[in-house]
mmCIF file of C-alpha atoms in Angstrom:
data_model
loop_
_atom_site.group_PDB
_atom_site.id
_atom_site.type_symbol
_atom_site.label_atom_id
_atom_site.label_comp_id
_atom_site.label_asym_id
_atom_site.label_seq_id
_atom_site.Cartn_x
_atom_site.Cartn_y
_atom_site.Cartn_z
ATOM 1 C CA ARG A 702 -1.619 -97.505 -12.891
ATOM 2 C CA LEU A 703 1.525 -96.160 -11.235
ATOM 3 C CA ALA A 704 3.773 -98.037 -13.646
ATOM 4 C CA ARG A 705 1.809 -96.902 -16.721
ATOM 5 C CA SER A 706 1.728 -93.265 -15.642
ATOM 6 C CA ARG A 707 5.465 -93.211 -14.968
ATOM 7 C CA ARG A 708 6.228 -94.758 -18.359
ATOM 8 C CA GLY A 709 4.085 -92.153 -20.059
ATOM 9 C CA ARG A 710 5.693 -89.242 -18.244
ATOM 10 C CA THR A 711 9.276 -90.389 -18.630
ATOM 11 C CA ALA A 712 9.607 -91.877 -22.122
ATOM 12 C CA GLY A 713 10.001 -88.458 -23.731
ATOM 13 C CA MET A 714 12.211 -87.289 -20.885
ATOM 14 C CA ALA A 715 14.687 -90.106 -21.510
ATOM 15 C CA ALA A 716 15.082 -89.024 -25.136
ATOM 16 C CA TRP A 717 15.707 -85.434 -24.031
ATOM 17 C CA LEU A 718 18.294 -86.544 -21.496
ATOM 18 C CA ARG A 719 20.220 -88.462 -24.134
ATOM 19 C CA ARG A 720 20.543 -85.219 -26.058
ATOM 20 C CA ALA A 721 21.217 -82.984 -23.040
ATOM 21 C CA ALA A 722 23.667 -85.083 -21.067
ATOM 22 C CA GLY A 723 26.704 -84.265 -23.206
ATOM 23 C CA PRO A 724 30.198 -85.018 -21.886
ATOM 24 C CA THR A 725 30.129 -86.266 -18.309
ATOM 25 C CA PRO A 726 32.707 -86.331 -15.510
ATOM 26 C CA ARG A 727 33.808 -89.528 -13.838
ATOM 27 C CA TRP A 728 30.960 -91.530 -12.334
ATOM 28 C CA TYR A 729 31.571 -94.401 -9.914
ATOM 29 C CA PHE A 730 29.545 -97.259 -8.458
ATOM 30 C CA VAL A 731 30.219 -99.001 -5.147
ATOM 31 C CA GLY A 732 28.320 -102.231 -4.498
ATOM 32 C CA ASP A 733 27.510 -103.579 -1.050
ATOM 33 C CA ASP A 734 25.721 -106.652 0.271
ATOM 34 C CA HIS A 735 23.561 -104.880 2.898
ATOM 35 C CA ALA A 736 25.141 -107.051 5.595
ATOM 36 C CA SER A 737 28.807 -106.176 6.011
ATOM 37 C CA THR A 738 30.076 -102.593 6.144
ATOM 38 C CA GLU A 739 33.382 -103.142 4.338
ATOM 39 C CA GLN A 740 32.490 -101.281 1.160
ATOM 40 C CA GLN A 741 30.934 -98.339 2.996
ATOM 41 C CA GLU A 742 34.001 -97.972 5.221
ATOM 42 C CA ARG A 743 36.295 -98.093 2.189
ATOM 43 C CA LEU A 744 34.193 -95.425 0.514
ATOM 44 C CA ILE A 745 34.331 -93.165 3.571
ATOM 45 C CA ARG A 746 38.139 -93.305 3.386
ATOM 46 C CA GLU A 747 38.097 -92.516 -0.346
ATOM 47 C CA LEU A 748 35.485 -89.746 -0.461
ATOM 48 C CA HIS A 749 38.142 -87.043 -0.344
ATOM 49 C CA ARG A 750 38.945 -87.969 -3.962
ATOM 50 C CA PHE A 751 35.507 -86.740 -5.018
ATOM 51 C CA ARG A 752 35.448 -83.400 -3.205
ATOM 52 C CA GLY A 753 32.630 -81.187 -4.390
ATOM 53 C CA GLY A 754 30.810 -84.090 -6.023
ATOM 54 C CA ALA A 755 27.516 -85.869 -5.360
ATOM 55 C CA LEU A 756 26.881 -89.030 -3.327
ATOM 56 C CA TRP A 757 23.764 -91.146 -3.924
ATOM 57 C CA LEU A 758 22.530 -93.677 -1.358
ATOM 58 C CA GLU A 759 20.036 -96.519 -1.166
ATOM 59 C CA PHE A 760 17.471 -97.040 1.649
ATOM 60 C CA VAL A 761 17.287 -93.377 2.676
ATOM 61 C CA SER A 762 14.592 -90.785 1.997
ATOM 62 C CA GLU A 763 14.983 -87.256 0.689
ATOM 63 C CA THR A 764 12.836 -85.968 3.562
ATOM 64 C CA ASP A 765 15.289 -87.215 6.178
ATOM 65 C CA LEU A 766 18.309 -86.173 4.146
ATOM 66 C CA GLN A 767 16.928 -82.664 3.621
ATOM 67 C CA ARG A 768 16.433 -82.324 7.363
ATOM 68 C CA LEU A 769 20.096 -83.239 7.859
ATOM 69 C CA ARG A 770 21.275 -80.915 5.075
ATOM 70 C CA THR A 771 19.411 -78.002 6.661
ATOM 71 C CA ALA A 772 20.837 -78.765 10.096
ATOM 72 C CA LEU A 773 24.411 -79.046 8.837
ATOM 73 C CA ALA A 774 24.066 -75.751 6.971
ATOM 74 C CA THR A 775 23.062 -73.778 10.071
ATOM 75 C CA PRO A 776 25.371 -72.681 12.910
ATOM 76 C CA GLY A 777 25.420 -74.715 16.091
ATOM 77 C CA ALA A 778 25.431 -78.427 16.745
ATOM 78 C CA ARG A 779 22.131 -78.922 18.559
ATOM 79 C CA ASP A 780 19.971 -79.242 15.462
ATOM 80 C CA ASP A 781 22.660 -81.447 13.899
ATOM 81 C CA GLY A 782 22.160 -83.970 16.691
ATOM 82 C CA ASP A 783 18.387 -83.866 16.330
ATOM 83 C CA ALA A 784 18.579 -84.402 12.575
ATOM 84 C CA LEU A 785 21.055 -87.267 12.950
ATOM 85 C CA ALA A 786 18.868 -88.942 15.563
ATOM 86 C CA ARG A 787 15.813 -88.718 13.299
ATOM 87 C CA LEU A 788 17.782 -90.099 10.360
ATOM 88 C CA ARG A 789 19.006 -93.043 12.450
ATOM 89 C CA ALA A 790 15.460 -93.712 13.671
ATOM 90 C CA ALA A 791 14.140 -93.678 10.107
ATOM 91 C CA LEU A 792 16.855 -96.086 8.971
ATOM 92 C CA ASP A 793 15.920 -98.542 11.725
ATOM 93 C CA SER A 794 12.861 -99.535 9.675
ATOM 94 C CA ASN A 795 14.804 -100.649 6.592
ATOM 95 C CA GLY A 796 15.494 -104.140 7.967
ATOM 96 C CA TRP A 797 19.284 -103.956 7.834
ATOM 97 C CA SER A 798 21.730 -104.031 10.744
ATOM 98 C CA ALA A 799 22.465 -101.144 13.090
ATOM 99 C CA ALA A 800 26.102 -101.216 11.927
ATOM 100 C CA TYR A 801 25.054 -100.952 8.277
ATOM 101 C CA ASN A 802 22.744 -98.025 8.986
ATOM 102 C CA PHE A 803 25.418 -96.310 11.080
ATOM 103 C CA THR A 804 27.758 -96.300 8.069
ATOM 104 C CA LEU A 805 25.052 -94.684 5.922
ATOM 105 C CA VAL A 806 24.853 -91.827 8.420
ATOM 106 C CA SER A 807 28.655 -91.652 8.556
ATOM 107 C CA LEU A 808 28.775 -91.416 4.780
ATOM 108 C CA CYS A 809 26.446 -88.406 4.820
ATOM 109 C CA LEU A 810 28.657 -86.662 7.356
ATOM 110 C CA ALA A 811 31.838 -87.519 5.462
ATOM 111 C CA ALA A 812 30.302 -86.264 2.223
ATOM 112 C CA SER A 813 29.394 -82.971 3.901
ATOM 113 C CA GLN A 814 32.935 -82.596 5.219
ATOM 114 C CA HIS A 815 34.290 -82.982 1.689
ATOM 115 C CA GLY A 816 31.860 -80.484 0.189
ATOM 116 C CA MET A 817 29.721 -83.160 -1.456
ATOM 117 C CA THR A 818 25.962 -83.188 -1.701
ATOM 118 C CA PHE A 819 24.133 -86.377 -0.696
ATOM 119 C CA HIS A 820 20.907 -87.712 -2.151
ATOM 120 C CA ALA A 821 18.402 -90.588 -2.034
ATOM 121 C CA LEU A 822 18.168 -92.968 -4.981
ATOM 122 C CA ASP A 823 14.592 -93.976 -4.172
ATOM 123 C CA SER A 824 11.354 -92.274 -3.212
ATOM 124 C CA PRO A 825 8.844 -93.547 -0.592
ATOM 125 C CA GLU A 826 6.330 -94.960 -3.069
ATOM 126 C CA TRP A 827 8.928 -97.571 -4.121
ATOM 127 C CA SER A 828 9.749 -98.748 -0.596
ATOM 128 C CA ARG A 829 9.003 -102.267 0.649
ATOM 129 C CA ALA A 830 6.401 -100.845 3.029
ATOM 130 C CA ALA A 831 4.624 -99.119 0.136
ATOM 131 C CA PHE A 832 4.505 -102.324 -1.928
ATOM 132 C CA ILE A 833 3.055 -104.217 1.027
ATOM 133 C CA GLN A 834 0.486 -101.505 1.657
ATOM 134 C CA ARG A 835 -0.650 -101.685 -1.980
ATOM 135 C CA GLN A 836 -0.548 -105.457 -2.495
ATOM 136 C CA GLY A 837 -0.545 -107.085 0.926
ATOM 137 C CA ALA A 838 2.255 -108.752 2.854
ATOM 138 C CA LEU A 839 2.672 -111.821 0.626
ATOM 139 C CA ARG A 840 2.428 -110.380 -2.859
ATOM 140 C CA GLY A 841 3.842 -106.997 -1.877
ATOM 141 C CA GLY A 842 7.042 -108.378 -0.375
ATOM 142 C CA PHE A 843 7.878 -110.424 -3.446
ATOM 143 C CA ALA A 844 6.767 -107.681 -5.846
ATOM 144 C CA TYR A 845 9.217 -105.355 -4.107
ATOM 145 C CA LEU A 846 12.061 -107.864 -4.522
ATOM 146 C CA LYS A 847 11.195 -108.392 -8.179
ATOM 147 C CA ASN A 848 11.244 -104.644 -8.752
ATOM 148 C CA ARG A 849 14.701 -104.419 -7.160
ATOM 149 C CA VAL A 850 16.281 -107.132 -9.298
ATOM 150 C CA ALA A 851 14.445 -106.532 -12.606
ATOM 151 C CA PRO A 852 16.939 -105.636 -15.362
ATOM 152 C CA GLU A 853 14.497 -103.919 -17.736
ATOM 153 C CA ASP A 854 14.979 -100.274 -18.629
ATOM 154 C CA ASP A 855 11.280 -99.502 -18.330
ATOM 155 C CA PHE A 856 11.419 -96.525 -15.897
ATOM 156 C CA VAL A 857 9.696 -98.768 -13.323
ATOM 157 C CA ALA A 858 12.336 -101.323 -12.264
ATOM 158 C CA ALA A 859 14.552 -99.935 -9.517
ATOM 159 C CA THR A 860 17.799 -99.726 -11.494
ATOM 160 C CA SER A 861 16.024 -98.155 -14.461
ATOM 161 C CA ARG A 862 14.554 -95.484 -12.184
ATOM 162 C CA TRP A 863 17.954 -94.821 -10.643
ATOM 163 C CA ALA A 864 19.576 -94.409 -14.057
ATOM 164 C CA MET A 865 16.917 -91.964 -15.221
ATOM 165 C CA ARG A 866 17.107 -89.941 -12.032
ATOM 166 C CA LEU A 867 20.896 -89.779 -12.056
ATOM 167 C CA ALA A 868 20.980 -88.724 -15.703
ATOM 168 C CA TYR A 869 18.284 -86.109 -15.136
ATOM 169 C CA GLU A 870 19.819 -84.628 -11.986
ATOM 170 C CA HIS A 871 23.331 -84.469 -13.435
ATOM 171 C CA ALA A 872 22.682 -83.502 -17.056
ATOM 172 C CA GLY A 873 25.424 -80.995 -17.813
ATOM 173 C CA ASP A 874 26.760 -81.225 -14.236
ATOM 174 C CA PRO A 875 30.601 -81.378 -14.208
ATOM 175 C CA ARG A 876 30.862 -82.819 -10.678
ATOM 176 C CA PRO A 877 31.959 -86.389 -9.951
ATOM 177 C CA VAL A 878 29.108 -88.727 -9.037
ATOM 178 C CA VAL A 879 29.383 -91.663 -6.607
ATOM 179 C CA VAL A 880 26.554 -94.214 -6.280
ATOM 180 C CA LEU A 881 26.376 -96.678 -3.379
ATOM 181 C CA GLY A 882 23.859 -99.466 -3.871
ATOM 182 C CA GLY A 883 23.356 -103.198 -3.729
ATOM 183 C CA ALA A 884 25.951 -105.087 -5.757
ATOM 184 C CA ALA A 885 23.274 -106.517 -8.063
ATOM 185 C CA HIS A 886 22.421 -103.051 -9.351
ATOM 186 C CA GLY A 887 25.925 -102.237 -10.587
ATOM 187 C CA PRO A 888 26.169 -104.187 -13.860
ATOM 188 C CA THR A 889 22.605 -103.289 -14.871
ATOM 189 C CA LEU A 890 23.116 -99.617 -13.997
ATOM 190 C CA ARG A 891 26.277 -99.543 -16.072
ATOM 191 C CA HIS A 892 24.456 -101.046 -19.056
ATOM 192 C CA ILE A 893 21.441 -98.716 -18.864
ATOM 193 C CA LEU A 894 23.462 -95.537 -18.364
ATOM 194 C CA ALA A 895 25.683 -96.362 -21.334
ATOM 195 C CA SER A 896 22.996 -97.556 -23.740
ATOM 196 C CA ALA A 897 20.192 -95.122 -22.884
ATOM 197 C CA TYR A 898 22.061 -91.973 -21.836
ATOM 198 C CA GLY A 899 25.595 -92.263 -23.176
ATOM 199 C CA ILE A 900 27.034 -92.071 -19.647
ATOM 200 C CA GLN A 901 29.919 -94.253 -18.491
ATOM 201 C CA ILE A 902 30.084 -95.372 -14.867
ATOM 202 C CA GLU A 903 33.063 -97.203 -13.385
ATOM 203 C CA PHE A 904 33.167 -99.768 -10.605
ATOM 204 C CA LEU A 905 35.292 -98.259 -7.862
ATOM 205 C CA PHE A 906 36.411 -101.264 -5.813
ATOM 206 C CA GLU A 907 35.325 -104.471 -7.565
ATOM 207 C CA SER A 908 35.155 -106.003 -11.019
ATOM 208 C CA GLU A 909 31.882 -106.536 -12.838
ATOM 209 C CA GLU A 910 32.234 -110.289 -12.346
ATOM 210 C CA ALA A 911 32.604 -109.889 -8.575
ATOM 211 C CA LEU A 912 29.530 -107.642 -8.425
ATOM 212 C CA LEU A 913 27.534 -110.133 -10.499
ATOM 213 C CA GLU A 914 28.290 -113.053 -8.218
ATOM 214 C CA ARG A 915 27.866 -111.170 -4.952
ATOM 215 C CA GLY A 916 24.704 -109.473 -6.165
ATOM 216 C CA ALA A 917 23.126 -112.772 -7.167
ATOM 217 C CA GLU A 918 24.074 -114.364 -3.846
ATOM 218 C CA VAL A 919 22.484 -111.506 -1.899
ATOM 219 C CA ALA A 920 19.333 -111.615 -4.035
ATOM 220 C CA GLU A 921 18.928 -115.364 -3.570
ATOM 221 C CA LYS A 922 19.498 -115.072 0.180
ATOM 222 C CA THR A 923 16.938 -112.267 0.458
ATOM 223 C CA VAL A 924 14.358 -114.290 -1.477
ATOM 224 C CA ALA A 925 14.964 -117.272 0.824
ATOM 225 C CA GLU A 926 14.407 -115.072 3.882
ATOM 226 C CA GLU A 927 11.195 -113.679 2.399
ATOM 227 C CA LEU A 928 10.026 -117.223 1.643
ATOM 228 C CA ARG A 929 10.652 -118.350 5.237
ATOM 229 C CA GLU A 930 8.416 -115.537 6.446
ATOM 230 C CA ALA A 931 5.732 -116.177 3.818
ATOM 231 C CA GLY A 932 5.554 -119.969 4.202
ATOM 232 C CA PRO A 933 4.620 -122.500 1.481
ATOM 233 C CA GLU A 934 2.130 -120.167 -0.177
ATOM 234 C CA GLY A 935 5.022 -117.919 -1.144
ATOM 235 C CA ARG A 936 6.842 -120.556 -3.201
ATOM 236 C CA GLU A 937 5.374 -119.525 -6.566
ATOM 237 C CA HIS A 938 6.255 -115.874 -5.986
ATOM 238 C CA ALA A 939 9.766 -116.779 -4.803
ATOM 239 C CA ASP A 940 10.402 -118.901 -7.900
ATOM 240 C CA GLU A 941 9.298 -116.017 -10.106
ATOM 241 C CA VAL A 942 11.822 -113.660 -8.500
ATOM 242 C CA LEU A 943 14.605 -116.268 -8.669
ATOM 243 C CA GLN A 944 13.970 -116.764 -12.386
ATOM 244 C CA VAL A 945 14.523 -113.039 -12.885
ATOM 245 C CA VAL A 946 17.754 -113.155 -10.855
ATOM 246 C CA ARG A 947 19.145 -116.124 -12.806
ATOM 247 C CA ALA A 948 18.217 -114.660 -16.199
ATOM 248 C CA TRP A 949 19.755 -111.332 -15.209
ATOM 249 C CA ARG A 950 23.000 -112.984 -14.089
ATOM 250 C CA ALA A 951 23.241 -115.012 -17.293
ATOM 251 C CA ALA A 952 22.613 -111.967 -19.506
ATOM 252 C CA ARG A 953 25.158 -109.809 -17.740
ATOM 253 C CA ARG A 954 27.739 -112.620 -17.815
ATOM 254 C CA LEU A 955 27.311 -112.854 -21.585
ATOM 255 C CA ALA A 956 27.639 -109.096 -21.950
ATOM 256 C CA ALA A 957 30.784 -109.017 -19.794
ATOM 257 C CA GLY A 958 32.286 -111.855 -21.829
ATOM 258 C CA ALA A 959 31.521 -110.058 -25.091
ATOM 259 C CA ARG A 960 33.241 -106.905 -23.828
ATOM 260 C CA ARG A 961 36.336 -108.878 -22.839
ATOM 261 C CA ALA A 962 36.439 -110.575 -26.232
ATOM 262 C CA ALA A 963 36.153 -107.232 -28.030
ATOM 263 C CA ALA A 964 38.828 -105.528 -25.918
ATOM 264 C CA PRO A 965 42.166 -104.981 -27.671
#
């Protein structure tokens, strides 16, 4: 029901956004693997280039970010500390390392220092916890993974939702836009933004080929970890997600090769 209602509400909106977007400033994507912090640390050092722009992050909620925005906008440091502590506590539940989550907080602070706004790519109803609550631990965990890697532009798959939200929030906005997300999202996001909204997004640190390979590796590793937790009964669900990952990688490889062949 959730998927059908979102498709119904957003199909017309996508057509409007294609007309309203108009010329856009430079948009950039930075892909990470959710394990190391190399890409986040590089981005922190480069954020000064995008002063006054917008930074979009994965695995954070608008509720926690709004609390931090409000604290940073008021005089005094006491409420800043409280807001940062609550953001760190909320991030602890995302399943990634303390070091990874620390860089997400650092990115918010760096963005604020450079006059950038910071935002959440996802909303709570699309979190892993929400999928598990709706479908149970076994089916919900794999359904969440499938939603993350699905390449369809159906306003339901994660990357499709991100593209629609970015286009909607920045229609007519002249500011630079920087998106930090899992490497697997980059090539699909680039394709959807260009084909559905006429928006070009560049890869800031890595080539499309590098993002494809690293994204697929991370997806396969995550599926294997989910399967270890689920046991043998999870094999069918794991295979279904892996089929999506492999088809996605093959399709994006073909698209990248076609672009290279067509380049002057």
